[in-house]
Amino acid sequence: MSLIKVSGLTIAYEFRQSKLIAVNAVDLDIGEREFLAVVGESGCGKSTLALSMIGLLPKAVATIVGGSIIYKGTDLVKLNAKELRKYRGTEIAMIFQEPLTSLNPVYRVGEQLAEAIVIRENRAELGEMATSASDVMQETHRVDEVNVKVSRLPRGKKRISSDLKAEAVEALKLVRIADPEQVLERYPFELSGGMRQRVMIAMALSQRPKLLVADEPTTALDVTTQAQVLKLMKELMTKVNTSIMLITHDLAVASQVADRVVVMYAAEVVEDSDVFSLFSEPMHPYTKGLLSCIPTGSKDDTKLMPIPGSVPDLVNPPVGCRYAARCPYVMDVCRTREPPLVEVKPRHKVACFLYGQ
Ligand SMILES: Nc1ncnc2c1ncn2[C@@H]1O[C@H](COP(=O)(O)OP(=O)(O)O)[C@@H](O)[C@H]1O
Ligand SMILES: [Mg+2]
C-alpha cells in the first residue's frame, strides 16, 4: 500500500524571465515502511521534488504547474500554507545535508530537542505560529536570516522539565548517541558532523513522522560516519515505523540501504526498480553510467566519476530522450520522441527505447 503517491508532478521556477521546469511529470510512490532512494546527478530536480513533498518550495519563485501528491487520501498540492503546516514535521519530516543550517547555533541541543517534542504535543495550541526552522526557511533560503528569525520564535521552556529531558535523552539514545545527558548541554558547533546529523535525525523522528525525507543527509560526512548514519536510519525505520525517502547523488549510498531506487535524469524519472533488480540488471544507459562510476575495490574514494557531458539546460530541454546526447546506445528515434516510463519486468520500470517502448 502506498503511503504517498506522486503523479505527473511538474514544478517550474521563474528563472531570469523564463521558466525552468525542475520536475517534469514525475510519478513515484512510497510504501509504508519502505526505504526509497532517489538518485541522480546534481541539477536533476531531486531537492525540488523533496521540498514539494513537504510543502517547502520557495514560494516566490516556484510553482507546481501540474500533478498531485496524495498522502493518506489528501492531495498536498491543493493545500494552502496553513493546512500544509499540519502535515509538516508530524506527518512528513525532512532532514538536510548540513545540519548546521537547520540546527540553531544559539540554543543548546537539549533546548532544540525539547522544542521539537513540545511542538509535537502542542500542535493545536501553537496553531498558526511558525513553529520550526523549516517554516522560516520557506521565506528565506539564507542561513543567517533563518537563524535570526528562528531565534525570535516563541521557544518552549528554556528550563527543560524533567519529563521533557527524559524524552530528549531517549531520543538521543535512539540515534545511538553515547552520553546523551552531556550532549543535551552542548551547542551544535561543539558536535562533530556525524553527531549533528544524528541530533537532526532525533529531532525529526521525535515528532513521529510517517515519512522522513532526507536530502543528501550524509554527503558532508566522511565515509565511515556516512555508513554509520545510513545504517542507523535503516534500523530506525522499522523501530519507529516510518518510511524514508533518501535523496543522494551517489548510487553506492543508495545500494547500502534502499529497498527501491528511483533514478532521475534532467527533471524526469528514467528508471524505478527494486534495489536487487536495479543492481543485477540495470536497464537505462544513465543508470549503467552511474553504476560504472562506483569503485569496486577497497579504495576510499566513493565520488562519482562524471559521465561525459552534462545535464541539459532545463529552460530549453532537448526534444526526445533527454539523455540522448550522452548515451552510447543512442538511436534515431531517441532524438525525436521521448520514451515513456514502462514496466518491463515486475517492479522494474524504465524509460528507454532499447526496451521496445
Ligand atoms: N530557487 C531556485 N530558482 C531557480 N532555479 C532553481 C532554484 N532551485 C533549483 N533550481 C534549478 O532547478 C533545477 C533542479 O535543481 P535541484 O532540485 O536543486 O536539483 P538536485 O537536488 O537534483 O541537484 C536546477 O536546474 C536548478 O538550477
Ligand atoms: Mg539537491
Short mmCIF file of C-alpha atoms and ligand atoms in Angstrom, two decimals:
data_model
loop_
_atom_site.label_atom_id
_atom_site.label_comp_id
_atom_site.label_asym_id
_atom_site.label_seq_id
_atom_site.Cartn_x
_atom_site.Cartn_y
_atom_site.Cartn_z
CA MET A 1 0.00 0.00 0.00
CA SER A 2 1.25 3.46 -0.87
CA LEU A 3 1.90 5.90 1.92
CA ILE A 4 2.41 8.72 -0.54
CA LYS A 5 1.80 8.78 -4.26
CA VAL A 6 3.19 11.41 -6.60
CA SER A 7 1.61 11.56 -10.06
CA GLY A 8 2.51 13.72 -13.03
CA LEU A 9 4.18 16.23 -10.75
CA THR A 10 5.56 19.23 -12.65
CA ILE A 11 7.31 22.13 -10.94
CA ALA A 12 8.53 25.34 -12.57
CA TYR A 13 10.92 28.02 -11.33
CA GLU A 14 10.87 31.57 -12.61
CA PHE A 15 14.44 31.98 -13.72
CA ARG A 16 15.76 35.12 -15.44
CA GLN A 17 12.40 35.91 -17.04
CA SER A 18 11.96 32.35 -18.29
CA LYS A 19 10.53 29.13 -16.92
CA LEU A 20 12.77 26.33 -15.78
CA ILE A 21 10.98 23.01 -15.34
CA ALA A 22 12.88 21.36 -12.47
CA VAL A 23 10.50 18.42 -12.05
CA ASN A 24 8.71 17.16 -15.16
CA ALA A 25 5.72 14.79 -14.99
CA VAL A 26 7.26 12.75 -12.18
CA ASP A 27 5.46 9.64 -10.90
CA LEU A 28 6.60 7.81 -7.81
CA ASP A 29 5.12 6.21 -4.76
CA ILE A 30 6.48 5.18 -1.40
CA GLY A 31 5.05 2.28 0.54
CA GLU A 32 4.64 2.00 4.28
CA ARG A 33 7.95 1.25 5.94
CA GLU A 34 9.68 1.41 2.59
CA PHE A 35 13.14 2.86 2.12
CA LEU A 36 13.20 4.64 -1.22
CA ALA A 37 16.30 6.27 -2.65
CA VAL A 38 16.08 8.97 -5.32
CA VAL A 39 19.34 9.11 -7.24
CA GLY A 40 20.72 11.41 -9.91
CA GLU A 41 23.43 13.95 -10.62
CA SER A 42 23.28 17.44 -9.25
CA GLY A 43 20.67 19.59 -11.01
CA CYS A 44 18.27 16.73 -11.83
CA GLY A 45 15.47 18.08 -9.64
CA LYS A 46 15.82 15.85 -6.58
CA SER A 47 15.75 18.60 -3.97
CA THR A 48 12.88 20.37 -5.71
CA LEU A 49 10.89 17.14 -5.61
CA ALA A 50 11.70 16.70 -1.90
CA LEU A 51 10.75 20.27 -0.99
CA SER A 52 7.42 19.93 -2.76
CA MET A 53 6.59 16.81 -0.77
CA ILE A 54 7.00 18.67 2.48
CA GLY A 55 5.43 21.91 1.25
CA LEU A 56 8.62 23.94 1.41
CA LEU A 57 9.15 25.10 -2.16
CA PRO A 58 10.34 28.72 -2.21
CA LYS A 59 7.01 30.44 -2.82
CA ALA A 60 8.40 33.48 -4.56
CA VAL A 61 9.93 31.57 -7.47
CA ALA A 62 8.48 28.05 -7.60
CA THR A 63 5.08 26.89 -8.84
CA ILE A 64 3.57 23.44 -9.02
CA VAL A 65 2.11 23.56 -12.51
CA GLY A 66 0.61 20.09 -12.60
CA GLY A 67 0.15 16.75 -10.91
CA SER A 68 -0.72 15.56 -7.44
CA ILE A 69 0.89 14.38 -4.20
CA ILE A 70 -1.62 12.13 -2.49
CA TYR A 71 -0.90 11.48 1.18
CA LYS A 72 -3.50 9.48 3.12
CA GLY A 73 -6.16 10.42 0.59
CA THR A 74 -5.36 14.15 0.60
CA ASP A 75 -3.75 15.97 -2.31
CA LEU A 76 -1.00 18.06 -0.68
CA VAL A 77 -0.68 20.16 -3.84
CA LYS A 78 -4.14 21.60 -3.20
CA LEU A 79 -3.50 22.63 0.39
CA ASN A 80 -2.72 26.17 1.47
CA ALA A 81 0.26 27.07 3.66
CA LYS A 82 -1.71 26.82 6.88
CA GLU A 83 -3.14 23.40 6.04
CA LEU A 84 0.27 22.12 4.96
CA ARG A 85 1.73 23.03 8.31
CA LYS A 86 -0.40 20.31 9.91
CA TYR A 87 1.50 17.74 7.88
CA ARG A 88 4.99 19.15 8.06
CA GLY A 89 7.04 17.71 10.87
CA THR A 90 4.34 15.48 12.34
CA GLU A 91 3.41 13.52 9.21
CA ILE A 92 6.27 14.30 6.84
CA ALA A 93 9.60 15.47 8.22
CA MET A 94 12.79 16.45 6.47
CA ILE A 95 16.48 16.46 7.23
CA PHE A 96 19.02 18.36 5.19
CA GLN A 97 22.60 17.90 4.10
CA GLU A 98 24.23 20.24 6.56
CA PRO A 99 22.62 20.14 9.97
CA LEU A 100 24.16 23.48 10.92
CA THR A 101 21.69 25.14 8.59
CA SER A 102 18.77 23.53 10.41
CA LEU A 103 20.04 23.50 13.96
CA ASN A 104 20.00 26.86 15.66
CA PRO A 105 23.53 27.84 16.73
CA VAL A 106 22.44 29.87 19.76
CA TYR A 107 20.48 27.14 21.53
CA ARG A 108 21.76 24.02 23.20
CA VAL A 109 20.88 20.64 21.71
CA GLY A 110 18.60 19.92 24.67
CA GLU A 111 16.54 23.08 24.15
CA GLN A 112 16.05 22.36 20.47
CA LEU A 113 15.16 18.75 21.01
CA ALA A 114 12.74 19.70 23.78
CA GLU A 115 11.16 22.21 21.45
CA ALA A 116 10.60 19.55 18.81
CA ILE A 117 8.89 17.37 21.40
CA VAL A 118 6.79 20.27 22.71
CA ILE A 119 5.70 21.11 19.17
CA ARG A 120 4.54 17.56 18.68
CA GLU A 121 2.48 17.66 21.85
CA ASN A 122 1.10 21.17 21.48
CA ARG A 123 0.46 21.35 17.78
CA ALA A 124 -3.10 22.56 18.15
CA GLU A 125 -2.21 25.13 20.77
CA LEU A 126 0.64 26.61 18.79
CA GLY A 127 -1.76 26.93 15.89
CA GLU A 128 -0.67 29.27 13.18
CA MET A 129 2.65 30.41 14.53
CA ALA A 130 5.72 29.45 12.60
CA THR A 131 6.89 26.61 14.72
CA SER A 132 10.11 25.46 13.25
CA ALA A 133 13.16 26.47 11.34
CA SER A 134 11.67 24.82 8.25
CA ASP A 135 8.71 27.18 8.27
CA VAL A 136 11.04 30.13 8.22
CA MET A 137 13.18 28.56 5.55
CA GLN A 138 10.31 28.80 3.12
CA GLU A 139 10.52 32.56 3.25
CA THR A 140 14.25 32.82 3.03
CA HIS A 141 16.97 30.48 1.99
CA ARG A 142 19.69 32.47 3.62
CA VAL A 143 21.04 30.67 6.61
CA ASP A 144 21.94 33.79 8.57
CA GLU A 145 18.44 35.19 8.15
CA VAL A 146 16.93 31.87 9.17
CA ASN A 147 18.94 31.95 12.34
CA VAL A 148 17.89 35.47 13.21
CA LYS A 149 14.24 34.72 12.55
CA VAL A 150 14.27 31.42 14.36
CA SER A 151 15.76 33.00 17.43
CA ARG A 152 12.71 35.25 17.60
CA LEU A 153 10.29 32.34 17.52
CA PRO A 154 8.47 31.52 20.70
CA ARG A 155 10.65 28.97 22.40
CA GLY A 156 9.38 26.19 24.57
CA LYS A 157 10.65 26.29 28.10
CA LYS A 158 14.21 27.47 28.50
CA ARG A 159 14.43 25.39 31.61
CA ILE A 160 13.50 21.98 30.44
CA SER A 161 11.20 19.96 32.65
CA SER A 162 12.45 16.60 33.81
CA ASP A 163 9.86 14.73 31.72
CA LEU A 164 10.97 16.53 28.61
CA LYS A 165 14.57 15.95 29.45
CA ALA A 166 13.94 12.24 29.89
CA GLU A 167 12.26 12.15 26.50
CA ALA A 168 15.11 14.09 24.90
CA VAL A 169 17.59 11.62 26.41
CA GLU A 170 15.57 8.74 24.97
CA ALA A 171 15.55 10.43 21.56
CA LEU A 172 19.34 10.72 21.61
CA LYS A 173 19.72 7.12 22.76
CA LEU A 174 17.58 6.05 19.83
CA VAL A 175 20.13 7.55 17.45
CA ARG A 176 22.95 5.86 19.38
CA ILE A 177 24.48 8.92 20.98
CA ALA A 178 26.66 7.88 23.86
CA ASP A 179 26.39 10.07 26.94
CA PRO A 180 23.14 11.79 25.92
CA GLU A 181 22.85 13.87 29.11
CA GLN A 182 26.08 15.62 28.26
CA VAL A 183 25.19 16.15 24.62
CA LEU A 184 21.95 17.89 25.64
CA GLU A 185 24.06 20.64 27.22
CA ARG A 186 26.16 21.25 24.13
CA TYR A 187 25.77 23.80 21.35
CA PRO A 188 25.59 22.47 17.77
CA PHE A 189 29.04 23.79 16.85
CA GLU A 190 30.55 21.75 19.66
CA LEU A 191 29.49 18.49 17.99
CA SER A 192 31.08 16.59 15.11
CA GLY A 193 29.28 16.44 11.76
CA GLY A 194 28.13 12.89 12.39
CA MET A 195 26.78 13.79 15.84
CA ARG A 196 24.92 16.80 14.46
CA GLN A 197 23.32 14.66 11.80
CA ARG A 198 22.22 12.18 14.48
CA VAL A 199 20.73 15.03 16.50
CA MET A 200 18.85 16.20 13.40
CA ILE A 201 17.50 12.70 12.85
CA ALA A 202 16.50 12.51 16.52
CA MET A 203 14.68 15.86 16.21
CA ALA A 204 12.89 14.83 13.04
CA LEU A 205 11.87 11.47 14.50
CA SER A 206 10.79 12.90 17.83
CA GLN A 207 7.75 14.22 16.01
CA ARG A 208 6.98 10.65 14.89
CA PRO A 209 6.56 11.36 11.19
CA LYS A 210 5.21 8.70 8.85
CA LEU A 211 7.65 9.80 6.16
CA LEU A 212 11.18 11.08 6.65
CA VAL A 213 12.61 12.90 3.63
CA ALA A 214 16.39 13.08 3.85
CA ASP A 215 18.13 15.25 1.26
CA GLU A 216 21.80 14.23 0.93
CA PRO A 217 21.99 13.74 4.71
CA THR A 218 25.40 12.12 4.65
CA THR A 219 27.13 13.97 1.83
CA ALA A 220 29.10 16.22 4.20
CA LEU A 221 30.30 13.27 6.31
CA ASP A 222 33.35 11.08 5.94
CA VAL A 223 32.78 7.62 4.51
CA THR A 224 32.81 5.75 7.83
CA THR A 225 30.43 8.14 9.56
CA GLN A 226 28.25 8.14 6.46
CA ALA A 227 27.92 4.36 6.62
CA GLN A 228 27.04 4.52 10.33
CA VAL A 229 24.36 7.18 9.84
CA LEU A 230 22.82 5.26 6.92
CA LYS A 231 22.72 2.06 8.91
CA LEU A 232 21.11 3.93 11.78
CA MET A 233 18.42 5.36 9.50
CA LYS A 234 17.66 1.90 8.21
CA GLU A 235 17.32 0.49 11.74
CA LEU A 236 15.18 3.38 12.89
CA MET A 237 12.79 2.90 10.01
CA THR A 238 11.46 -0.32 11.49
CA LYS A 239 11.85 0.79 15.11
CA VAL A 240 9.76 3.94 14.82
CA ASN A 241 7.61 2.73 11.97
CA THR A 242 8.36 5.34 9.35
CA SER A 243 9.10 5.36 5.63
CA ILE A 244 12.20 7.04 4.29
CA MET A 245 12.90 8.88 1.06
CA LEU A 246 16.65 9.29 0.80
CA ILE A 247 17.99 11.67 -1.79
CA THR A 248 21.52 11.14 -2.98
CA HIS A 249 23.74 11.72 -6.00
CA ASP A 250 25.57 8.52 -5.10
CA LEU A 251 24.20 5.20 -6.27
CA ALA A 252 26.60 3.38 -3.94
CA VAL A 253 24.93 5.07 -0.96
CA ALA A 254 21.51 4.04 -2.25
CA SER A 255 22.65 0.46 -2.65
CA GLN A 256 23.61 0.22 1.02
CA VAL A 257 20.17 0.96 2.42
CA ALA A 258 17.36 1.31 -0.09
CA ASP A 259 14.60 -1.19 -0.82
CA ARG A 260 13.81 0.61 -4.04
CA VAL A 261 15.61 3.15 -6.20
CA VAL A 262 14.21 5.86 -8.45
CA VAL A 263 16.77 7.28 -10.88
CA MET A 264 16.14 10.87 -12.01
CA TYR A 265 17.69 12.49 -15.02
CA ALA A 266 17.08 16.09 -16.13
CA ALA A 267 13.87 16.52 -14.08
CA GLU A 268 12.38 13.14 -15.04
CA VAL A 269 12.26 9.59 -13.71
CA VAL A 270 14.20 7.31 -16.06
CA GLU A 271 14.22 4.11 -14.01
CA ASP A 272 12.32 2.83 -10.97
CA SER A 273 13.17 -0.57 -9.58
CA ASP A 274 13.67 -2.69 -6.50
CA VAL A 275 17.27 -2.48 -5.45
CA PHE A 276 18.27 -6.04 -6.38
CA SER A 277 16.89 -5.85 -9.87
CA LEU A 278 18.47 -2.44 -10.39
CA PHE A 279 21.94 -3.62 -9.49
CA SER A 280 21.77 -7.05 -11.10
CA GLU A 281 20.12 -5.79 -14.25
CA PRO A 282 20.35 -2.03 -14.67
CA MET A 283 18.46 -1.02 -17.79
CA HIS A 284 18.70 2.69 -18.51
CA PRO A 285 22.04 3.71 -20.02
CA TYR A 286 22.16 6.54 -17.47
CA THR A 287 21.83 4.08 -14.59
CA LYS A 288 24.54 1.95 -16.18
CA GLY A 289 26.72 5.04 -16.41
CA LEU A 290 26.18 5.84 -12.74
CA LEU A 291 26.92 2.24 -11.78
CA SER A 292 30.17 2.13 -13.67
CA CYS A 293 31.31 5.08 -11.57
CA ILE A 294 31.09 3.09 -8.33
CA PRO A 295 34.55 1.97 -7.27
CA THR A 296 34.68 -1.76 -6.73
CA GLY A 297 37.99 -2.02 -4.90
CA SER A 298 38.64 -1.08 -1.32
CA LYS A 299 39.52 2.47 -2.30
CA ASP A 300 38.18 5.17 -0.04
CA ASP A 301 37.10 7.29 -2.94
CA THR A 302 33.34 6.94 -3.46
CA LYS A 303 32.96 10.11 -5.51
CA LEU A 304 31.17 9.84 -8.83
CA MET A 305 33.44 9.98 -11.81
CA PRO A 306 31.42 12.10 -14.18
CA ILE A 307 29.75 10.54 -17.19
CA PRO A 308 30.98 12.56 -20.20
CA GLY A 309 28.80 15.59 -20.89
CA SER A 310 26.39 17.26 -18.52
CA VAL A 311 22.72 17.52 -17.57
CA PRO A 312 20.90 19.52 -20.31
CA ASP A 313 19.55 23.01 -19.82
CA LEU A 314 16.16 22.71 -18.14
CA VAL A 315 14.91 26.01 -19.57
CA ASN A 316 15.13 24.60 -23.10
CA PRO A 317 15.37 20.82 -22.69
CA PRO A 318 16.21 18.79 -25.81
CA VAL A 319 13.48 17.15 -27.89
CA GLY A 320 13.25 13.37 -27.50
CA CYS A 321 15.14 11.47 -24.82
CA ARG A 322 16.95 13.91 -22.55
CA TYR A 323 19.89 11.55 -22.17
CA ALA A 324 20.42 11.08 -25.94
CA ALA A 325 23.36 13.47 -26.20
CA ARG A 326 25.34 11.45 -23.63
CA CYS A 327 24.06 7.98 -24.45
CA PRO A 328 26.42 5.41 -26.00
CA TYR A 329 23.42 3.46 -27.36
CA VAL A 330 21.56 6.38 -28.92
CA MET A 331 19.27 5.58 -31.90
CA ASP A 332 17.44 7.87 -34.35
CA VAL A 333 14.13 7.55 -32.54
CA CYS A 334 15.70 8.87 -29.31
CA ARG A 335 16.24 12.28 -30.86
CA THR A 336 12.63 12.76 -31.92
CA ARG A 337 10.41 11.05 -29.37
CA GLU A 338 10.57 10.90 -25.59
CA PRO A 339 10.47 7.33 -24.25
CA PRO A 340 7.66 6.71 -21.73
CA LEU A 341 8.34 5.07 -18.36
CA VAL A 342 7.16 1.48 -18.81
CA GLU A 343 7.16 -1.56 -16.51
CA VAL A 344 9.30 -4.02 -18.46
CA LYS A 345 9.64 -6.51 -15.61
CA PRO A 346 7.66 -6.83 -12.39
CA ARG A 347 8.60 -3.86 -10.16
CA HIS A 348 11.12 -2.58 -12.68
CA LYS A 349 10.24 0.42 -14.88
CA VAL A 350 12.44 2.13 -17.42
CA ALA A 351 12.09 4.96 -19.93
CA CYS A 352 14.26 3.86 -22.85
CA PHE A 353 13.62 2.76 -26.44
CA LEU A 354 16.16 -0.06 -26.07
CA TYR A 355 13.42 -1.97 -24.27
CA GLY A 356 10.84 -1.78 -27.04
CA GLN A 357 8.71 1.16 -25.83
N1 LIG B 1 15.37 28.66 -6.23
C1 LIG B 1 15.60 28.33 -7.50
N2 LIG B 1 15.40 29.22 -8.52
C2 LIG B 1 15.64 28.87 -9.80
N3 LIG B 1 16.06 27.67 -10.19
C3 LIG B 1 16.28 26.74 -9.23
C4 LIG B 1 16.07 27.02 -7.85
N4 LIG B 1 16.38 25.91 -7.14
C5 LIG B 1 16.76 24.99 -8.04
N5 LIG B 1 16.71 25.48 -9.29
C6 LIG B 1 17.05 24.75 -10.55
O1 LIG B 1 16.22 23.62 -10.63
C7 LIG B 1 16.95 22.52 -11.17
C8 LIG B 1 16.88 21.36 -10.20
O2 LIG B 1 17.56 21.73 -9.01
P1 LIG B 1 17.53 20.81 -7.71
O3 LIG B 1 16.14 20.42 -7.41
O4 LIG B 1 18.28 21.53 -6.66
O5 LIG B 1 18.33 19.53 -8.21
P2 LIG B 1 19.21 18.46 -7.39
O6 LIG B 1 18.73 18.44 -5.98
O7 LIG B 1 18.98 17.17 -8.12
O8 LIG B 1 20.61 18.93 -7.51
C9 LIG B 1 18.35 23.04 -11.43
O9 LIG B 1 18.44 23.40 -12.79
C10 LIG B 1 18.47 24.24 -10.54
O10 LIG B 1 19.36 25.18 -11.07
MG MG B 2 19.82 18.74 -4.21
#
